[in-house]
């Protein structure tokens, strides 16, 4: 079989598509040491030992998710460090080839998986607790797009922020993978959702994903006016126009950088700011007097670390997700699909900030056919 391998932390262009041995049918779960990296995003993590994508259920992969964290891994800039060479990829979907007795799955069953790494290969072997049933009506691409971002989104909104229907949610990076998941989940949970996006195409995309409102990160919708960095300018002014001063109950922020202070300024009393990541490259600093004066809070969200400590939560949240989908409240994730062998092209879309929704590698998308639809 073929697999993508990070052979050196030199960036996406050096990810190799190479022939490797298939996992054994009866592979046991493998523990590999993971060291925290010294990087911007390392502040997201506590020290943790990660289990590799090995053991229990052997799956023929049909599609695999590509996320910002994978891009960071190719640069050696992610909080989780795995011994080189290794295969990245945190989520995938496919068909069970074989499984250990008592694993709870059967050969031929459609499934999705969520693991710390290892999904960008044609066959994977995964601990049963990280294998999730995939409904017949859900495509493999949607199945590969959902686990990381939607389970993180549910964990963030329901468990960390304790979101209540009727509250107002603001989502930064709203056209990205985590962002579209948060927008769709916000709608499904009955939140009034405001999307913040970097350009007009992304703003419109966030509205199509179900945001009630969408503003540009550097100005009001449609006016093309760049923000000049003054407090109250840019997206915050646009949000105030829409909902008023201090009217946002929850901010979900996977971007960081310069978003923090204005995000705190947007919060209603008892509002919560969820810190998910730093796609913008900088880790912001919080002046805690702002929290005191506003009766607000900043909450860290690190789903991978939490799921490691509470593995049963993965299947529990997946059940909640499928229930929301079943009732029609939650649409399937929008995806941008690339041929399975084209990890470099997929990573380039994330590097260039072009991606709309979750990027996936698909074995049914052919080279030269361009990226897939939503
Ligand atoms: N804490 C957790 O549990 C958890 C789980 C999953 C992911 N994450 C983190 O969430 C972040 C987003 O991941 P993702 O997979 O959703 O990424 P993504 O699909 O690439 O989306 C990131 C978004 O960030 C915005 N952005 C702003 N400045 C950027 C810059 N300089 N470079 C790139 N993007 C920039 C972009 O939106 P605009 O162009 O519209 O501004 C982009 O759409 C990452 O930091 C990832 O590690 C955290």
Coordinates of C-alpha atoms and ligand atoms in Angstrom, one line a residue:
X1 CA 0.0 0.0 0.0
X2 CA 1.0 3.7 -0.2
X3 CA 1.2 6.2 2.6
X4 CA 2.2 9.8 3.0
X5 CA 5.2 10.2 5.2
X6 CA 6.7 13.2 7.0
X7 CA 10.4 12.4 6.6
X8 CA 11.8 15.7 7.8
X9 CA 10.2 18.8 9.4
X10 CA 10.9 20.9 6.3
X11 CA 7.3 21.7 5.3
X12 CA 4.5 20.3 3.1
X13 CA 6.6 20.1 -0.1
X14 CA 8.7 17.3 1.4
X15 CA 5.8 15.1 2.4
X16 CA 6.5 11.8 0.6
X17 CA 4.0 9.4 -1.1
X18 CA 5.7 6.1 -0.6
X19 CA 5.1 2.4 -0.6
X20 CA 5.0 0.8 2.8
X21 CA 3.9 -2.5 4.4
X22 CA 0.2 -2.9 5.2
X23 CA -0.7 -3.2 8.9
X24 CA -1.1 -6.7 10.1
X25 CA -4.6 -8.0 10.4
X26 CA -4.3 -8.6 14.1
X27 CA -2.2 -5.6 15.0
X28 CA -2.2 -4.8 18.6
X29 CA -2.6 -1.1 19.8
X30 CA 0.9 0.5 19.7
X31 CA 2.1 3.2 22.0
X32 CA 4.5 5.7 20.6
X33 CA 6.1 8.5 22.7
X34 CA 5.0 12.0 21.7
X35 CA 7.0 14.9 22.9
X36 CA 5.6 18.5 23.2
X37 CA 7.2 20.7 20.6
X38 CA 8.6 24.1 21.3
X39 CA 6.3 26.1 19.0
X40 CA 3.6 28.7 19.0
X41 CA 0.9 26.1 19.3
X42 CA 2.7 24.2 22.0
X43 CA 1.0 26.5 24.4
X44 CA -2.2 24.6 23.5
X45 CA -1.0 21.4 25.0
X46 CA -0.3 19.6 28.2
X47 CA 2.3 16.9 28.1
X48 CA 0.7 13.8 26.7
X49 CA 1.6 10.3 25.5
X50 CA -0.2 9.6 22.3
X51 CA -1.4 6.3 20.9
X52 CA -0.5 5.8 17.3
X53 CA -3.1 4.7 14.8
X54 CA -2.3 1.1 15.4
X55 CA -4.3 -1.8 16.7
X56 CA -7.6 -3.5 16.8
X57 CA -9.6 -2.6 13.7
X58 CA -8.1 -2.7 10.2
X59 CA -9.7 -0.3 7.8
X60 CA -9.5 0.3 4.1
X61 CA -9.4 4.1 4.0
X62 CA -11.6 5.9 1.4
X63 CA -11.0 9.5 2.5
X64 CA -8.8 11.2 5.1
X65 CA -9.0 14.6 6.7
X66 CA -6.4 17.3 6.3
X67 CA -6.2 20.0 8.9
X68 CA -4.1 23.0 10.0
X69 CA -2.5 20.8 12.7
X70 CA -1.2 18.5 9.9
X71 CA 0.4 21.5 8.2
X72 CA 2.1 22.4 11.5
X73 CA 3.3 18.9 11.9
X74 CA 5.1 19.0 8.5
X75 CA 7.0 22.0 9.9
X76 CA 7.7 20.4 13.3
X77 CA 5.7 23.2 14.8
X78 CA 2.8 21.2 16.4
X79 CA 2.6 20.4 20.1
X80 CA 2.6 16.7 19.5
X81 CA 6.0 15.3 18.3
X82 CA 6.2 11.8 16.8
X83 CA 9.4 10.0 15.8
X84 CA 10.3 10.5 12.1
X85 CA 9.3 9.3 9.6
X86 CA 5.6 9.0 10.3
X87 CA 2.2 9.3 8.6
X88 CA 0.1 12.3 9.6
X89 CA -3.7 12.6 9.5
X90 CA -6.1 12.7 12.4
X91 CA -9.3 11.6 10.9
X92 CA -10.5 9.3 8.1
X93 CA -13.4 7.2 6.9
X94 CA -13.5 3.8 5.2
X95 CA -14.6 0.2 5.4
X96 CA -13.6 -2.3 8.1
X97 CA -11.4 -5.1 6.6
X98 CA -11.0 -7.1 9.8
X99 CA -11.2 -6.5 13.5
X100 CA -10.2 -8.1 16.8
X101 CA -12.9 -10.2 18.5
X102 CA -15.0 -8.0 20.8
X103 CA -14.0 -4.7 19.0
X104 CA -17.6 -4.1 18.3
X105 CA -17.3 -3.8 14.5
X106 CA -17.7 -6.2 11.5
X107 CA -15.9 -6.6 8.2
X108 CA -17.6 -4.5 5.5
X109 CA -18.9 -1.9 8.0
X110 CA -18.6 1.8 7.0
X111 CA -16.7 3.7 9.7
X112 CA -15.0 6.9 10.6
X113 CA -11.9 7.3 12.9
X114 CA -10.3 9.9 15.1
X115 CA -6.7 9.3 16.1
X116 CA -3.7 11.6 16.8
X117 CA -1.9 10.7 13.5
X118 CA -1.6 8.0 10.9
X119 CA -4.6 8.4 8.6
X120 CA -3.0 9.4 5.3
X121 CA -2.5 5.9 4.1
X122 CA -4.5 3.3 2.2
X123 CA -5.0 0.9 5.1
X124 CA -4.9 1.8 8.8
X125 CA -5.1 -0.2 12.0
X126 CA -6.9 1.7 14.8
X127 CA -7.9 1.0 18.4
X128 CA -11.6 0.1 18.6
X129 CA -12.4 3.0 20.9
X130 CA -11.4 5.4 18.1
X131 CA -13.6 3.8 15.5
X132 CA -17.0 5.3 14.9
X133 CA -20.0 4.0 12.9
X134 CA -20.6 5.9 9.7
X135 CA -24.3 6.2 8.5
X136 CA -25.0 4.8 5.0
X137 CA -26.2 8.2 3.8
X138 CA -23.0 10.0 4.9
X139 CA -20.3 10.1 2.2
X140 CA -16.8 8.9 3.1
X141 CA -15.5 12.5 2.5
X142 CA -18.0 13.9 5.0
X143 CA -17.1 11.1 7.4
X144 CA -13.5 12.0 7.1
X145 CA -14.2 15.7 7.6
X146 CA -16.3 15.3 10.7
X147 CA -14.5 13.6 13.6
X148 CA -11.8 16.2 14.6
X149 CA -13.6 19.4 13.9
X150 CA -17.2 18.4 14.9
X151 CA -16.2 16.5 18.1
X152 CA -14.0 19.4 19.0
X153 CA -16.8 21.9 18.3
X154 CA -19.3 19.9 20.4
X155 CA -16.8 19.6 23.2
X156 CA -16.0 23.3 23.0
X157 CA -19.6 24.6 22.8
X158 CA -21.5 22.1 25.0
X159 CA -18.9 21.0 27.6
X160 CA -16.5 23.9 27.9
X161 CA -18.8 26.9 27.2
X162 CA -22.1 25.3 28.3
X163 CA -23.9 27.0 25.4
X164 CA -27.6 27.5 25.8
X165 CA -30.1 27.8 22.9
X166 CA -30.7 31.5 22.2
X167 CA -27.2 32.6 23.1
X168 CA -25.1 34.5 20.5
X169 CA -22.0 32.8 19.2
X170 CA -19.2 34.5 17.2
X171 CA -16.9 32.3 15.2
X172 CA -13.5 33.5 13.9
X173 CA -11.9 31.8 10.9
X174 CA -15.5 30.8 10.1
X175 CA -14.9 29.4 6.6
X176 CA -12.1 27.1 7.7
X177 CA -12.4 23.5 9.0
X178 CA -13.0 24.2 12.6
X179 CA -14.9 27.4 11.8
X180 CA -17.5 25.8 9.5
X181 CA -18.0 23.0 12.1
X182 CA -18.7 25.7 14.8
X183 CA -21.0 27.6 12.5
X184 CA -23.0 24.5 11.7
X185 CA -23.1 23.3 15.3
X186 CA -24.1 26.7 16.5
X187 CA -27.1 26.6 14.2
X188 CA -27.9 23.0 15.2
X189 CA -27.8 24.0 18.9
X190 CA -30.1 26.9 18.4
X191 CA -27.4 29.7 18.8
X192 CA -27.5 33.0 16.9
X193 CA -24.3 32.7 15.0
X194 CA -22.0 35.4 13.7
X195 CA -19.2 34.4 11.3
X196 CA -16.0 36.4 10.9
X197 CA -14.1 35.6 7.7
X198 CA -11.2 37.0 5.7
X199 CA -12.7 37.8 2.4
X200 CA -16.1 38.2 0.6
X201 CA -16.1 34.6 -0.8
X202 CA -15.4 33.2 2.7
X203 CA -18.1 35.5 4.2
X204 CA -20.7 34.2 1.7
X205 CA -19.5 30.6 2.3
X206 CA -20.1 31.0 6.0
X207 CA -23.6 32.3 5.4
X208 CA -24.3 29.2 3.1
X209 CA -23.1 27.0 6.0
X210 CA -25.8 28.5 8.2
X211 CA -24.4 31.6 9.9
X212 CA -27.1 34.1 10.7
X213 CA -24.7 37.0 10.0
X214 CA -21.2 37.2 8.6
X215 CA -18.7 40.0 8.7
X216 CA -15.3 40.6 7.3
X217 CA -12.3 40.3 9.6
X218 CA -11.1 43.7 8.4
X219 CA -14.4 45.6 8.0
X220 CA -18.1 45.7 7.5
X221 CA -19.7 43.3 4.9
X222 CA -19.3 44.5 1.4
X223 CA -17.5 47.8 2.0
X224 CA -14.1 46.4 1.4
X225 CA -12.7 48.8 4.0
X226 CA -9.5 47.7 5.7
X227 CA -9.4 48.0 9.4
X228 CA -6.8 50.4 10.7
X229 CA -6.2 48.5 13.9
X230 CA -8.0 51.0 16.2
X231 CA -10.2 49.5 18.8
X232 CA -13.7 49.3 17.6
X233 CA -12.8 49.3 13.9
X234 CA -12.9 46.3 11.6
X235 CA -15.0 43.2 12.5
X236 CA -15.9 44.5 16.0
X237 CA -17.6 47.6 14.6
X238 CA -19.5 45.4 12.2
X239 CA -20.6 43.1 14.9
X240 CA -21.7 46.0 17.1
X241 CA -23.8 47.3 14.1
X242 CA -25.5 43.9 14.0
X243 CA -26.1 43.0 17.6
X244 CA -25.1 46.0 19.7
X245 CA -22.4 46.5 22.3
X246 CA -21.3 43.6 24.5
X247 CA -23.9 41.3 23.1
X248 CA -21.8 38.1 22.2
X249 CA -22.2 35.3 24.7
X250 CA -19.5 32.9 23.2
X251 CA -16.5 33.6 21.0
X252 CA -14.9 30.5 19.4
X253 CA -11.4 31.4 18.3
X254 CA -9.1 29.1 16.3
X255 CA -7.2 32.1 14.9
X256 CA -5.6 34.0 17.9
X257 CA -3.2 36.8 16.9
X258 CA -4.9 40.2 17.0
X259 CA -8.4 38.8 17.6
X260 CA -8.2 38.5 21.4
X261 CA -8.8 42.0 22.7
X262 CA -11.7 42.9 20.4
X263 CA -13.2 39.5 21.1
X264 CA -13.2 40.3 24.8
X265 CA -14.7 43.7 24.1
X266 CA -17.5 42.0 22.2
X267 CA -18.5 39.7 25.1
X268 CA -21.7 40.2 27.1
X269 CA -21.5 39.8 30.9
X270 CA -20.7 36.2 31.8
X271 CA -19.5 35.7 28.2
X272 CA -17.0 33.0 27.4
X273 CA -14.1 33.2 24.9
X274 CA -13.0 29.7 23.7
X275 CA -9.3 29.5 22.7
X276 CA -8.9 26.7 20.2
X277 CA -5.8 27.6 18.2
X278 CA -3.5 30.1 16.6
X279 CA -3.9 29.8 12.9
X280 CA -2.9 33.5 12.7
X281 CA 0.5 32.6 14.0
X282 CA 0.7 34.6 17.2
X283 CA -0.4 33.6 20.7
X284 CA -2.3 36.6 22.2
X285 CA -1.9 37.9 25.7
X286 CA -4.9 38.5 27.9
X287 CA -5.0 41.5 30.2
X288 CA -7.0 39.9 33.0
X289 CA -8.5 43.2 34.2
X290 CA -10.7 42.9 31.1
X291 CA -12.2 39.7 32.5
X292 CA -12.7 41.1 35.9
X293 CA -14.5 44.2 34.6
X294 CA -16.6 42.4 32.1
X295 CA -17.4 39.3 34.3
X296 CA -16.2 37.2 31.4
X297 CA -13.9 34.2 31.0
X298 CA -11.3 32.7 28.7
X299 CA -11.5 29.0 28.4
X300 CA -8.9 26.7 26.8
X301 CA -10.1 23.9 24.5
X302 CA -7.8 21.0 23.7
X303 CA -9.9 18.2 22.5
X304 CA -7.1 15.7 21.6
X305 CA -5.7 15.9 25.1
X306 CA -9.1 15.6 26.7
X307 CA -10.1 12.6 24.6
X308 CA -6.9 10.9 25.5
X309 CA -7.9 11.2 29.2
X310 CA -11.6 10.4 28.6
X311 CA -11.7 8.0 25.6
X312 CA -15.4 7.1 26.1
X313 CA -16.3 10.8 25.3
X314 CA -15.3 10.3 21.7
X315 CA -18.1 7.8 21.0
X316 CA -20.5 9.7 23.2
X317 CA -20.0 13.0 21.3
X318 CA -20.2 11.1 18.0
X319 CA -23.6 9.7 19.1
X320 CA -24.8 13.3 19.8
X321 CA -23.5 14.4 16.4
X322 CA -25.3 11.7 14.6
X323 CA -28.5 12.5 16.5
X324 CA -28.3 16.1 15.5
X325 CA -27.7 14.9 11.9
X326 CA -30.6 12.4 12.1
X327 CA -33.1 15.1 13.1
X328 CA -32.0 17.3 10.2
X329 CA -30.6 20.0 12.6
X330 CA -27.0 19.4 11.4
X331 CA -25.9 19.3 7.7
X332 CA -22.9 17.2 6.6
X333 CA -19.6 19.0 6.6
X334 CA -18.7 21.0 3.5
X335 CA -15.5 19.5 2.0
X336 CA -12.8 20.4 -0.5
X337 CA -11.6 17.1 -1.9
X338 CA -8.2 16.3 -3.4
X339 CA -6.9 13.1 -4.9
X340 CA -5.6 10.8 -2.1
X341 CA -2.0 11.0 -3.4
X342 CA -2.0 14.8 -3.5
X343 CA -1.3 15.7 0.2
X344 CA 1.0 18.5 -1.0
X345 CA -1.8 20.2 -3.0
X346 CA -4.2 19.8 -0.1
X347 CA -1.7 21.3 2.3
X348 CA -1.0 24.1 -0.1
X349 CA -4.7 25.1 0.0
X350 CA -4.4 25.5 3.8
X351 CA -1.0 27.2 3.7
X352 CA -2.4 29.8 1.1
X353 CA -5.5 30.3 3.2
X354 CA -7.7 29.3 0.3
X355 CA -9.5 26.4 1.7
X356 CA -13.3 26.5 2.2
X357 CA -14.5 24.1 4.8
X358 CA -12.5 20.9 5.6
X359 CA -9.9 19.7 3.2
X360 CA -9.9 15.9 2.6
X361 CA -7.9 13.4 0.6
X362 CA -10.2 11.2 -1.4
X363 CA -9.6 7.9 -3.2
X364 CA -12.5 8.6 -5.5
X365 CA -11.3 12.0 -6.7
X366 CA -9.0 11.6 -9.6
X367 CA -5.8 13.6 -10.3
X368 CA -6.5 16.5 -12.7
X369 CA -10.1 16.7 -11.8
X370 CA -9.5 19.7 -9.5
X371 CA -10.8 20.0 -6.0
X372 CA -14.2 18.5 -5.2
X373 CA -17.4 20.3 -4.4
X374 CA -19.1 20.9 -1.1
Ligands
LIG1 N1 -7.9 23.0 20.4 C1 -8.4 22.0 19.7 O1 -8.9 21.1 20.2 C2 -8.3 22.1 18.2 C3 -8.9 21.1 17.4 C4 -8.8 21.2 16.0 C5 -8.1 22.3 15.5 N2 -7.5 23.2 16.3 C6 -6.8 24.4 15.8 O2 -7.7 25.3 15.1 C7 -7.0 26.1 14.2 C8 -7.7 26.0 12.9 O3 -7.6 24.7 12.3 P1 -8.4 24.4 10.9 O4 -8.0 23.0 10.6 O5 -9.8 24.8 11.0 O6 -7.6 25.4 9.9 P2 -8.2 26.0 8.5 O7 -9.2 25.2 8.0 O8 -7.0 26.3 7.7 O9 -8.8 27.4 9.0 C9 -8.1 28.4 9.7 C10 -8.7 29.7 9.4 O10 -7.9 30.7 10.1 C11 -7.9 31.9 9.5 N3 -6.6 32.5 9.5 C12 -6.3 33.7 10.0 N4 -5.0 34.0 9.9 C13 -4.5 33.0 9.2 C14 -3.2 32.7 8.8 N5 -2.2 33.6 9.0 N6 -2.9 31.6 8.2 C15 -3.9 30.7 8.0 N7 -5.2 30.9 8.4 C16 -5.5 32.0 9.0 C17 -8.4 31.6 8.0 O11 -9.6 32.3 7.9 P3 -9.7 33.8 7.2 O12 -8.9 33.8 6.0 O13 -11.2 33.8 6.9 O14 -9.3 34.7 8.3 C18 -8.6 30.1 8.0 O15 -9.9 29.8 7.3 C19 -5.6 25.5 14.2 O16 -4.7 26.3 15.0 C20 -5.7 24.1 14.8 O17 -4.5 23.6 15.3 C21 -7.6 23.1 17.6

